[in-house]
């Protein structure tokens, strides 16, 4: 079922804002040359950059929310001859860019100020950071709003260029090596995605009456049954390898631990919380085409295999890792693997679980990476063997860090528990009992590693020479909002969010099959009420007899 697309100015306007800010900060010589060499002593220039940055992230948030409201009302927005569009599926990931981009962007102000004062970066790198931050947002927005499959590939490729300079911002040997590794592996990997894209386009150009429509995802979905099954299978393999590289799926994940650990902490939050999901969105787009052409068995086999491998390998590497941010990077690979498993399980509940877990993981991991940034500002190291007693040294950061660890471990009442519960229920409903038991075993290894973080680093004995006192309120306020989201989504899935996930699930399934998306206790309560009503009805029937 291909949705009708309503022309709208919102998609191009959404892209225009961050692109304009990025070009302004990175390319205009008169502005670049006007910045002083020692910005730490020139608060006026620093505040100007921060205001421009605030304007950019605020603009993206407001426009993405405006587009989201239109989509939730039942519209599919399009522009430029439907080359740009926002359906319910894209709106889920657009929402993540808007929300996580805003909160990590707000946290960036305090984090970058600290790095500037500590001499880790200079004035020019402050401008580079804020400029490429907006450019990174633009490239991700382009990826999730593209209806043209060639543009999808180009946007994912552009996210590498937009974020590589952020990964290597500090200019140290380790960060430059991580940035170079990120560029090489992702560029080579995403090239496979281009091969898959070209295969689909060339086949569709021969099938469709209008060859110009062969680049549009909506047209491809509508004519998926007419495509060549063998070519589509090959295209999906290439797309899964190519875009799966950017998503961090095993064994194409080698760039991810280095890039996430070396990037500034707010950027790590964006990389893990949003970028990986944007790449997964493109995999889902190709998944929909493939299922429409060859059925579910072939993509299901690939997704389940790679998903379980991602969960298993990353859980073992996570447990033995001592670098906090690198440890969180392996956790991201594990959660991406769990999302891929849910996609492989399929069905309304499996797809809804994958989408909800994408949302829950995004806000949780953004919160954890930024909390790790607070630890780095306070302790000056990411080594967990040196980070002890965070709760005593910096109480607010310690509390946030402990909450993040428990949330990632899947403990109730945090949000990850809800989506993981749905993933396992979907697997059991589809008969994947042994597969779910294997995933549960790997998750137990991760839980042990997260409990160790809480026991040793958060609750352990603090160094005697460490000065007590938390980071400033500017670094804590955005994290408080993220923490509220993590906790509130664990107690109840708001009805608007539930409806959005249901609409997005219908897009993936190419139909109107919409599951109930709710926290387990909401589901249990609903089932209890339904059972009571049914029992009353049966009793009334017996009395009447």
PDB file of N, CA and C in Angstrom, residues 209-270:
ATOM      1  N   UNK A 209       6.582   1.780 -16.270  1.00  0.00           N
ATOM      2  CA  UNK A 209       6.203   2.475 -17.504  1.00  0.00           C
ATOM      3  C   UNK A 209       6.960   3.781 -17.640  1.00  0.00           C
ATOM      4  N   UNK A 210       7.180   4.463 -16.506  1.00  0.00           N
ATOM      5  CA  UNK A 210       7.949   5.703 -16.493  1.00  0.00           C
ATOM      6  C   UNK A 210       9.288   5.429 -15.807  1.00  0.00           C
ATOM      7  N   UNK A 211      10.390   5.288 -16.554  1.00  0.00           N
ATOM      8  CA  UNK A 211      11.693   4.969 -15.944  1.00  0.00           C
ATOM      9  C   UNK A 211      12.151   6.001 -14.922  1.00  0.00           C
ATOM     10  N   UNK A 212      11.659   7.244 -15.043  1.00  0.00           N
ATOM     11  CA  UNK A 212      12.066   8.278 -14.091  1.00  0.00           C
ATOM     12  C   UNK A 212      11.566   7.971 -12.676  1.00  0.00           C
ATOM     13  N   UNK A 213      10.525   7.137 -12.558  1.00  0.00           N
ATOM     14  CA  UNK A 213       9.997   6.779 -11.247  1.00  0.00           C
ATOM     15  C   UNK A 213      10.818   5.688 -10.573  1.00  0.00           C
ATOM     16  N   UNK A 214      11.780   5.114 -11.294  1.00  0.00           N
ATOM     17  CA  UNK A 214      12.531   3.978 -10.771  1.00  0.00           C
ATOM     18  C   UNK A 214      13.442   4.348  -9.608  1.00  0.00           C
ATOM     19  N   UNK A 215      13.688   5.626  -9.389  1.00  0.00           N
ATOM     20  CA  UNK A 215      14.535   6.036  -8.265  1.00  0.00           C
ATOM     21  C   UNK A 215      13.720   6.308  -7.005  1.00  0.00           C
ATOM     22  N   UNK A 216      12.388   6.313  -7.103  1.00  0.00           N
ATOM     23  CA  UNK A 216      11.543   6.670  -5.967  1.00  0.00           C
ATOM     24  C   UNK A 216      11.163   5.425  -5.176  1.00  0.00           C
ATOM     25  N   UNK A 217      11.425   5.452  -3.883  1.00  0.00           N
ATOM     26  CA  UNK A 217      11.119   4.310  -3.034  1.00  0.00           C
ATOM     27  C   UNK A 217       9.637   3.980  -3.055  1.00  0.00           C
ATOM     28  N   UNK A 218       8.778   4.987  -3.024  1.00  0.00           N
ATOM     29  CA  UNK A 218       7.343   4.742  -3.025  1.00  0.00           C
ATOM     30  C   UNK A 218       6.903   4.008  -4.296  1.00  0.00           C
ATOM     31  N   UNK A 219       7.503   4.361  -5.452  1.00  0.00           N
ATOM     32  CA  UNK A 219       7.172   3.674  -6.697  1.00  0.00           C
ATOM     33  C   UNK A 219       7.696   2.246  -6.690  1.00  0.00           C
ATOM     34  N   UNK A 220       8.885   2.041  -6.126  1.00  0.00           N
ATOM     35  CA  UNK A 220       9.472   0.699  -6.062  1.00  0.00           C
ATOM     36  C   UNK A 220       8.640  -0.230  -5.183  1.00  0.00           C
ATOM     37  N   UNK A 221       8.147   0.283  -4.070  1.00  0.00           N
ATOM     38  CA  UNK A 221       7.308  -0.529  -3.189  1.00  0.00           C
ATOM     39  C   UNK A 221       6.014  -0.918  -3.892  1.00  0.00           C
ATOM     40  N   UNK A 222       5.438   0.021  -4.637  1.00  0.00           N
ATOM     41  CA  UNK A 222       4.192  -0.254  -5.337  1.00  0.00           C
ATOM     42  C   UNK A 222       4.340  -1.280  -6.447  1.00  0.00           C
ATOM     43  N   UNK A 223       5.542  -1.439  -6.997  1.00  0.00           N
ATOM     44  CA  UNK A 223       5.772  -2.382  -8.098  1.00  0.00           C
ATOM     45  C   UNK A 223       6.791  -3.458  -7.705  1.00  0.00           C
ATOM     46  N   UNK A 224       6.943  -3.717  -6.415  1.00  0.00           N
ATOM     47  CA  UNK A 224       7.948  -4.670  -5.954  1.00  0.00           C
ATOM     48  C   UNK A 224       7.711  -6.067  -6.518  1.00  0.00           C
ATOM     49  N   UNK A 225       6.457  -6.461  -6.658  1.00  0.00           N
ATOM     50  CA  UNK A 225       6.152  -7.805  -7.152  1.00  0.00           C
ATOM     51  C   UNK A 225       6.591  -8.012  -8.599  1.00  0.00           C
ATOM     52  N   UNK A 226       6.816  -6.930  -9.334  1.00  0.00           N
ATOM     53  CA  UNK A 226       7.210  -7.036 -10.737  1.00  0.00           C
ATOM     54  C   UNK A 226       8.725  -7.099 -10.925  1.00  0.00           C
ATOM     55  N   UNK A 227       9.495  -6.874  -9.873  1.00  0.00           N
ATOM     56  CA  UNK A 227      10.945  -6.860  -9.989  1.00  0.00           C
ATOM     57  C   UNK A 227      11.499  -8.279 -10.087  1.00  0.00           C
ATOM     58  N   UNK A 228      12.726  -8.389 -10.576  1.00  0.00           N
ATOM     59  CA  UNK A 228      13.376  -9.688 -10.733  1.00  0.00           C
ATOM     60  C   UNK A 228      13.825 -10.212  -9.364  1.00  0.00           C
ATOM     61  N   UNK A 229      13.351 -11.384  -8.940  1.00  0.00           N
ATOM     62  CA  UNK A 229      13.674 -11.883  -7.590  1.00  0.00           C
ATOM     63  C   UNK A 229      15.173 -12.050  -7.349  1.00  0.00           C
ATOM     64  N   UNK A 230      15.910 -12.570  -8.318  1.00  0.00           N
ATOM     65  CA  UNK A 230      17.339 -12.794  -8.114  1.00  0.00           C
ATOM     66  C   UNK A 230      18.095 -11.479  -7.946  1.00  0.00           C
ATOM     67  N   UNK A 231      17.756 -10.494  -8.789  1.00  0.00           N
ATOM     68  CA  UNK A 231      18.422  -9.196  -8.666  1.00  0.00           C
ATOM     69  C   UNK A 231      18.094  -8.523  -7.335  1.00  0.00           C
ATOM     70  N   UNK A 232      16.856  -8.662  -6.888  1.00  0.00           N
ATOM     71  CA  UNK A 232      16.460  -8.050  -5.622  1.00  0.00           C
ATOM     72  C   UNK A 232      17.176  -8.731  -4.454  1.00  0.00           C
ATOM     73  N   UNK A 233      17.352 -10.046  -4.510  1.00  0.00           N
ATOM     74  CA  UNK A 233      18.105 -10.744  -3.465  1.00  0.00           C
ATOM     75  C   UNK A 233      19.542 -10.240  -3.394  1.00  0.00           C
ATOM     76  N   UNK A 234      20.171 -10.119  -4.558  1.00  0.00           N
ATOM     77  CA  UNK A 234      21.536  -9.595  -4.592  1.00  0.00           C
ATOM     78  C   UNK A 234      21.581  -8.158  -4.064  1.00  0.00           C
ATOM     79  N   UNK A 235      20.598  -7.366  -4.478  1.00  0.00           N
ATOM     80  CA  UNK A 235      20.555  -5.969  -4.036  1.00  0.00           C
ATOM     81  C   UNK A 235      20.408  -5.878  -2.523  1.00  0.00           C
ATOM     82  N   UNK A 236      19.586  -6.745  -1.933  1.00  0.00           N
ATOM     83  CA  UNK A 236      19.395  -6.697  -0.478  1.00  0.00           C
ATOM     84  C   UNK A 236      20.672  -7.097   0.254  1.00  0.00           C
ATOM     85  N   UNK A 237      21.388  -8.088  -0.284  1.00  0.00           N
ATOM     86  CA  UNK A 237      22.663  -8.481   0.331  1.00  0.00           C
ATOM     87  C   UNK A 237      23.643  -7.312   0.317  1.00  0.00           C
ATOM     88  N   UNK A 238      23.752  -6.650  -0.844  1.00  0.00           N
ATOM     89  CA  UNK A 238      24.644  -5.495  -0.939  1.00  0.00           C
ATOM     90  C   UNK A 238      24.196  -4.371  -0.005  1.00  0.00           C
ATOM     91  N   UNK A 239      22.878  -4.121   0.053  1.00  0.00           N
ATOM     92  CA  UNK A 239      22.366  -3.051   0.908  1.00  0.00           C
ATOM     93  C   UNK A 239      22.611  -3.373   2.378  1.00  0.00           C
ATOM     94  N   UNK A 240      22.436  -4.642   2.754  1.00  0.00           N
ATOM     95  CA  UNK A 240      22.637  -5.030   4.143  1.00  0.00           C
ATOM     96  C   UNK A 240      24.102  -4.900   4.540  1.00  0.00           C
ATOM     97  N   UNK A 241      25.004  -5.265   3.634  1.00  0.00           N
ATOM     98  CA  UNK A 241      26.435  -5.096   3.911  1.00  0.00           C
ATOM     99  C   UNK A 241      26.796  -3.612   3.958  1.00  0.00           C
ATOM    100  N   UNK A 242      26.329  -2.862   2.959  1.00  0.00           N
ATOM    101  CA  UNK A 242      26.718  -1.458   2.838  1.00  0.00           C
ATOM    102  C   UNK A 242      26.173  -0.590   3.949  1.00  0.00           C
ATOM    103  N   UNK A 243      24.854  -0.552   4.083  1.00  0.00           N
ATOM    104  CA  UNK A 243      24.251   0.295   5.107  1.00  0.00           C
ATOM    105  C   UNK A 243      24.386  -0.341   6.487  1.00  0.00           C
ATOM    106  N   UNK A 244      24.543  -1.683   6.521  1.00  0.00           N
ATOM    107  CA  UNK A 244      24.808  -2.346   7.792  1.00  0.00           C
ATOM    108  C   UNK A 244      26.164  -1.982   8.362  1.00  0.00           C
ATOM    109  N   UNK A 245      27.117  -1.649   7.468  1.00  0.00           N
ATOM    110  CA  UNK A 245      28.415  -1.152   7.940  1.00  0.00           C
ATOM    111  C   UNK A 245      28.229   0.121   8.742  1.00  0.00           C
ATOM    112  N   UNK A 246      27.426   1.033   8.233  1.00  0.00           N
ATOM    113  CA  UNK A 246      27.183   2.304   8.925  1.00  0.00           C
ATOM    114  C   UNK A 246      26.355   2.103  10.182  1.00  0.00           C
ATOM    115  N   UNK A 247      25.516   1.060  10.190  1.00  0.00           N
ATOM    116  CA  UNK A 247      24.685   0.789  11.363  1.00  0.00           C
ATOM    117  C   UNK A 247      25.452   0.061  12.453  1.00  0.00           C
ATOM    118  N   UNK A 248      26.659  -0.452  12.139  1.00  0.00           N
ATOM    119  CA  UNK A 248      27.447  -1.150  13.142  1.00  0.00           C
ATOM    120  C   UNK A 248      27.058  -2.598  13.341  1.00  0.00           C
ATOM    121  N   UNK A 249      26.503  -3.238  12.312  1.00  0.00           N
ATOM    122  CA  UNK A 249      26.132  -4.650  12.399  1.00  0.00           C
ATOM    123  C   UNK A 249      27.386  -5.510  12.244  1.00  0.00           C
ATOM    124  N   UNK A 250      27.543  -6.531  13.079  1.00  0.00           N
ATOM    125  CA  UNK A 250      28.670  -7.457  12.964  1.00  0.00           C
ATOM    126  C   UNK A 250      28.536  -8.240  11.655  1.00  0.00           C
ATOM    127  N   UNK A 251      29.636  -8.464  10.911  1.00  0.00           N
ATOM    128  CA  UNK A 251      31.040  -8.165  11.224  1.00  0.00           C
ATOM    129  C   UNK A 251      31.538  -6.871  10.582  1.00  0.00           C
ATOM    130  N   UNK A 252      30.633  -5.951  10.228  1.00  0.00           N
ATOM    131  CA  UNK A 252      31.032  -4.695   9.577  1.00  0.00           C
ATOM    132  C   UNK A 252      31.165  -3.559  10.591  1.00  0.00           C
ATOM    133  N   UNK A 253      31.447  -3.864  11.835  1.00  0.00           N
ATOM    134  CA  UNK A 253      31.357  -2.909  12.932  1.00  0.00           C
ATOM    135  C   UNK A 253      32.697  -2.307  13.336  1.00  0.00           C
ATOM    136  N   UNK A 254      33.790  -2.667  12.663  1.00  0.00           N
ATOM    137  CA  UNK A 254      35.137  -2.396  13.193  1.00  0.00           C
ATOM    138  C   UNK A 254      35.407  -0.914  13.453  1.00  0.00           C
ATOM    139  N   UNK A 255      34.768  -0.017  12.716  1.00  0.00           N
ATOM    140  CA  UNK A 255      35.016   1.417  12.880  1.00  0.00           C
ATOM    141  C   UNK A 255      34.388   1.968  14.156  1.00  0.00           C
ATOM    142  N   UNK A 256      33.319   1.326  14.609  1.00  0.00           N
ATOM    143  CA  UNK A 256      32.434   1.938  15.601  1.00  0.00           C
ATOM    144  C   UNK A 256      33.072   2.135  16.977  1.00  0.00           C
ATOM    145  N   UNK A 257      33.728   1.136  17.574  1.00  0.00           N
ATOM    146  CA  UNK A 257      34.301   1.368  18.915  1.00  0.00           C
ATOM    147  C   UNK A 257      35.320   2.491  18.948  1.00  0.00           C
ATOM    148  N   UNK A 258      36.146   2.603  17.899  1.00  0.00           N
ATOM    149  CA  UNK A 258      37.154   3.673  17.873  1.00  0.00           C
ATOM    150  C   UNK A 258      36.518   5.042  17.724  1.00  0.00           C
ATOM    151  N   UNK A 259      35.592   5.164  16.768  1.00  0.00           N
ATOM    152  CA  UNK A 259      34.975   6.472  16.507  1.00  0.00           C
ATOM    153  C   UNK A 259      34.159   6.948  17.693  1.00  0.00           C
ATOM    154  N   UNK A 260      33.375   6.065  18.294  1.00  0.00           N
ATOM    155  CA  UNK A 260      32.516   6.478  19.407  1.00  0.00           C
ATOM    156  C   UNK A 260      33.327   6.824  20.647  1.00  0.00           C
ATOM    157  N   UNK A 261      34.444   6.159  20.838  1.00  0.00           N
ATOM    158  CA  UNK A 261      35.232   6.429  22.045  1.00  0.00           C
ATOM    159  C   UNK A 261      36.083   7.684  21.916  1.00  0.00           C
ATOM    160  N   UNK A 262      36.508   8.029  20.693  1.00  0.00           N
ATOM    161  CA  UNK A 262      37.400   9.171  20.507  1.00  0.00           C
ATOM    162  C   UNK A 262      36.668  10.480  20.244  1.00  0.00           C
ATOM    163  N   UNK A 263      35.424  10.416  19.802  1.00  0.00           N
ATOM    164  CA  UNK A 263      34.668  11.637  19.511  1.00  0.00           C
ATOM    165  C   UNK A 263      34.312  12.366  20.803  1.00  0.00           C
ATOM    166  N   UNK A 264      34.070  13.672  20.755  1.00  0.00           N
ATOM    167  CA  UNK A 264      33.517  14.360  21.924  1.00  0.00           C
ATOM    168  C   UNK A 264      32.237  13.664  22.379  1.00  0.00           C
ATOM    169  N   UNK A 265      31.987  13.633  23.656  1.00  0.00           N
ATOM    170  CA  UNK A 265      30.884  12.851  24.206  1.00  0.00           C
ATOM    171  C   UNK A 265      29.514  13.194  23.603  1.00  0.00           C
ATOM    172  N   UNK A 266      29.180  14.476  23.380  1.00  0.00           N
ATOM    173  CA  UNK A 266      27.885  14.755  22.735  1.00  0.00           C
ATOM    174  C   UNK A 266      27.798  14.155  21.332  1.00  0.00           C
ATOM    175  N   UNK A 267      28.911  14.146  20.604  1.00  0.00           N
ATOM    176  CA  UNK A 267      28.935  13.549  19.268  1.00  0.00           C
ATOM    177  C   UNK A 267      28.784  12.037  19.372  1.00  0.00           C
ATOM    178  N   UNK A 268      29.406  11.433  20.378  1.00  0.00           N
ATOM    179  CA  UNK A 268      29.225  10.005  20.603  1.00  0.00           C
ATOM    180  C   UNK A 268      27.757   9.675  20.828  1.00  0.00           C
ATOM    181  N   UNK A 269      27.064  10.552  21.578  1.00  0.00           N
ATOM    182  CA  UNK A 269      25.633  10.362  21.788  1.00  0.00           C
ATOM    183  C   UNK A 269      24.850  10.426  20.498  1.00  0.00           C
ATOM    184  N   UNK A 270      25.231  11.351  19.612  1.00  0.00           N
ATOM    185  CA  UNK A 270      24.561  11.456  18.303  1.00  0.00           C
ATOM    186  C   UNK A 270      24.881  10.257  17.417  1.00  0.00           C
TER     187      UNK A 270
END
